[in-house]
Amino acid sequence: MNRREPTWLVSLVQPQLNGGRLDPRDLAQLDERPEATALRVSGLDQRTFELVVAEHGSRFSALDLWKCPRIADLSPLEDMAHLRLVSAFWNQRSAHLWDLSRTPALEGLHLTDFIKLRALDDVARGASLNELEVEGGNSSPVTVDTYEPVGALTGLRSLSLGATRPRDGRVEPLGALVGLEHLTLPSNIFTWRQLAWLSARLPSTVEAASLRPYRRLGHALGGHDTLLMGKRQPFVSWDADQRRIQAHTARFEAAVAEFRADPLLGPG
């Protein structure tokens, strides 16, 4: 056990790159750290996951399921009503989450590389959420039916949907999230008019690179160092392509002004 861990955290992460397989006997280590309120663990299968929740779940307000690909059913988390943060990386079997109304204290939910997740309906019940991250990973981008359930979470302050594509192609549900302070979206799946529409609907103070006409990179890729925002928009050179950048910026900003002037105008 790593004694340099903070007293509030106990880590049962296995050394194997694939997360390993936690032996139920290893859970005895949890009894040695009664002061810990957060658990980071890898290698849980369904049986051991349920054992952790049943025997130790009442202790933890934060849970990080790092590389537990064999967990298929997350509903045992409904017995951890005091959970404030759940993070999970690389899950190969869960097609659903859990009834988030049963975890009413949940403030943060971070999901990365859930390869079977096809709908976000479960998150709509997370009324207490102020931070949500649903990200693709090394396996593939995540494709979900729609962003509609996310649009119901009007208390969100931070939202990240990197490499998460809505099958219906609609960005409009996110326009209801007027409390957002930080937003991460894929830069290549929405048209520049869709992004301009969303920029007009959200507060001007939101930090979101995708809601600006272009993004300058920290380094050049093949001589190109600037990405024009929007589906099928190219990388260009800041020095050599100023006319193109200015033209794209002008039409983007004109669209933002148009959408702000007419709240009923859609992005199509």
GROMACS .gro file of C-alpha atoms in nm, residues 13-14 28 34-35 45 59 66 77 93 109 113 115 127 145 172 217 222 236 248-249 262:
model
   22
   13VAL     CA    1  -0.532   0.005  -0.860
   14GLN     CA    2  -0.358  -0.303  -0.995
   28ALA     CA    3  -0.930  -0.629   0.351
   34PRO     CA    4  -1.124   0.362   0.794
   35GLU     CA    5  -1.061   0.736   0.755
   45ASP     CA    6  -1.573  -0.776  -1.195
   59ARG     CA    7  -1.795   0.502   0.365
   66TRP     CA    8  -1.038   0.297  -1.328
   77LEU     CA    9  -2.450   0.254  -0.694
   93ARG     CA   10  -2.010  -0.404  -2.084
  109LEU     CA   11  -1.991   1.236  -1.320
  113ASP     CA   12  -1.447   0.506  -2.309
  115ILE     CA   13  -1.795   0.150  -2.560
  127ALA     CA   14  -3.059   1.695  -1.103
  145ASP     CA   15  -2.882   0.892  -2.977
  172GLU     CA   16  -2.989   2.256  -2.990
  217LEU     CA   17  -0.268   2.554  -3.192
  222GLY     CA   18   0.240   2.035  -4.156
  236VAL     CA   19  -0.473   2.678  -4.210
  248HIS     CA   20  -1.452   3.283  -4.174
  249THR     CA   21  -1.445   3.499  -3.861
  262ASP     CA   22  -3.390   3.636  -3.330
   0.00000   0.00000   0.00000
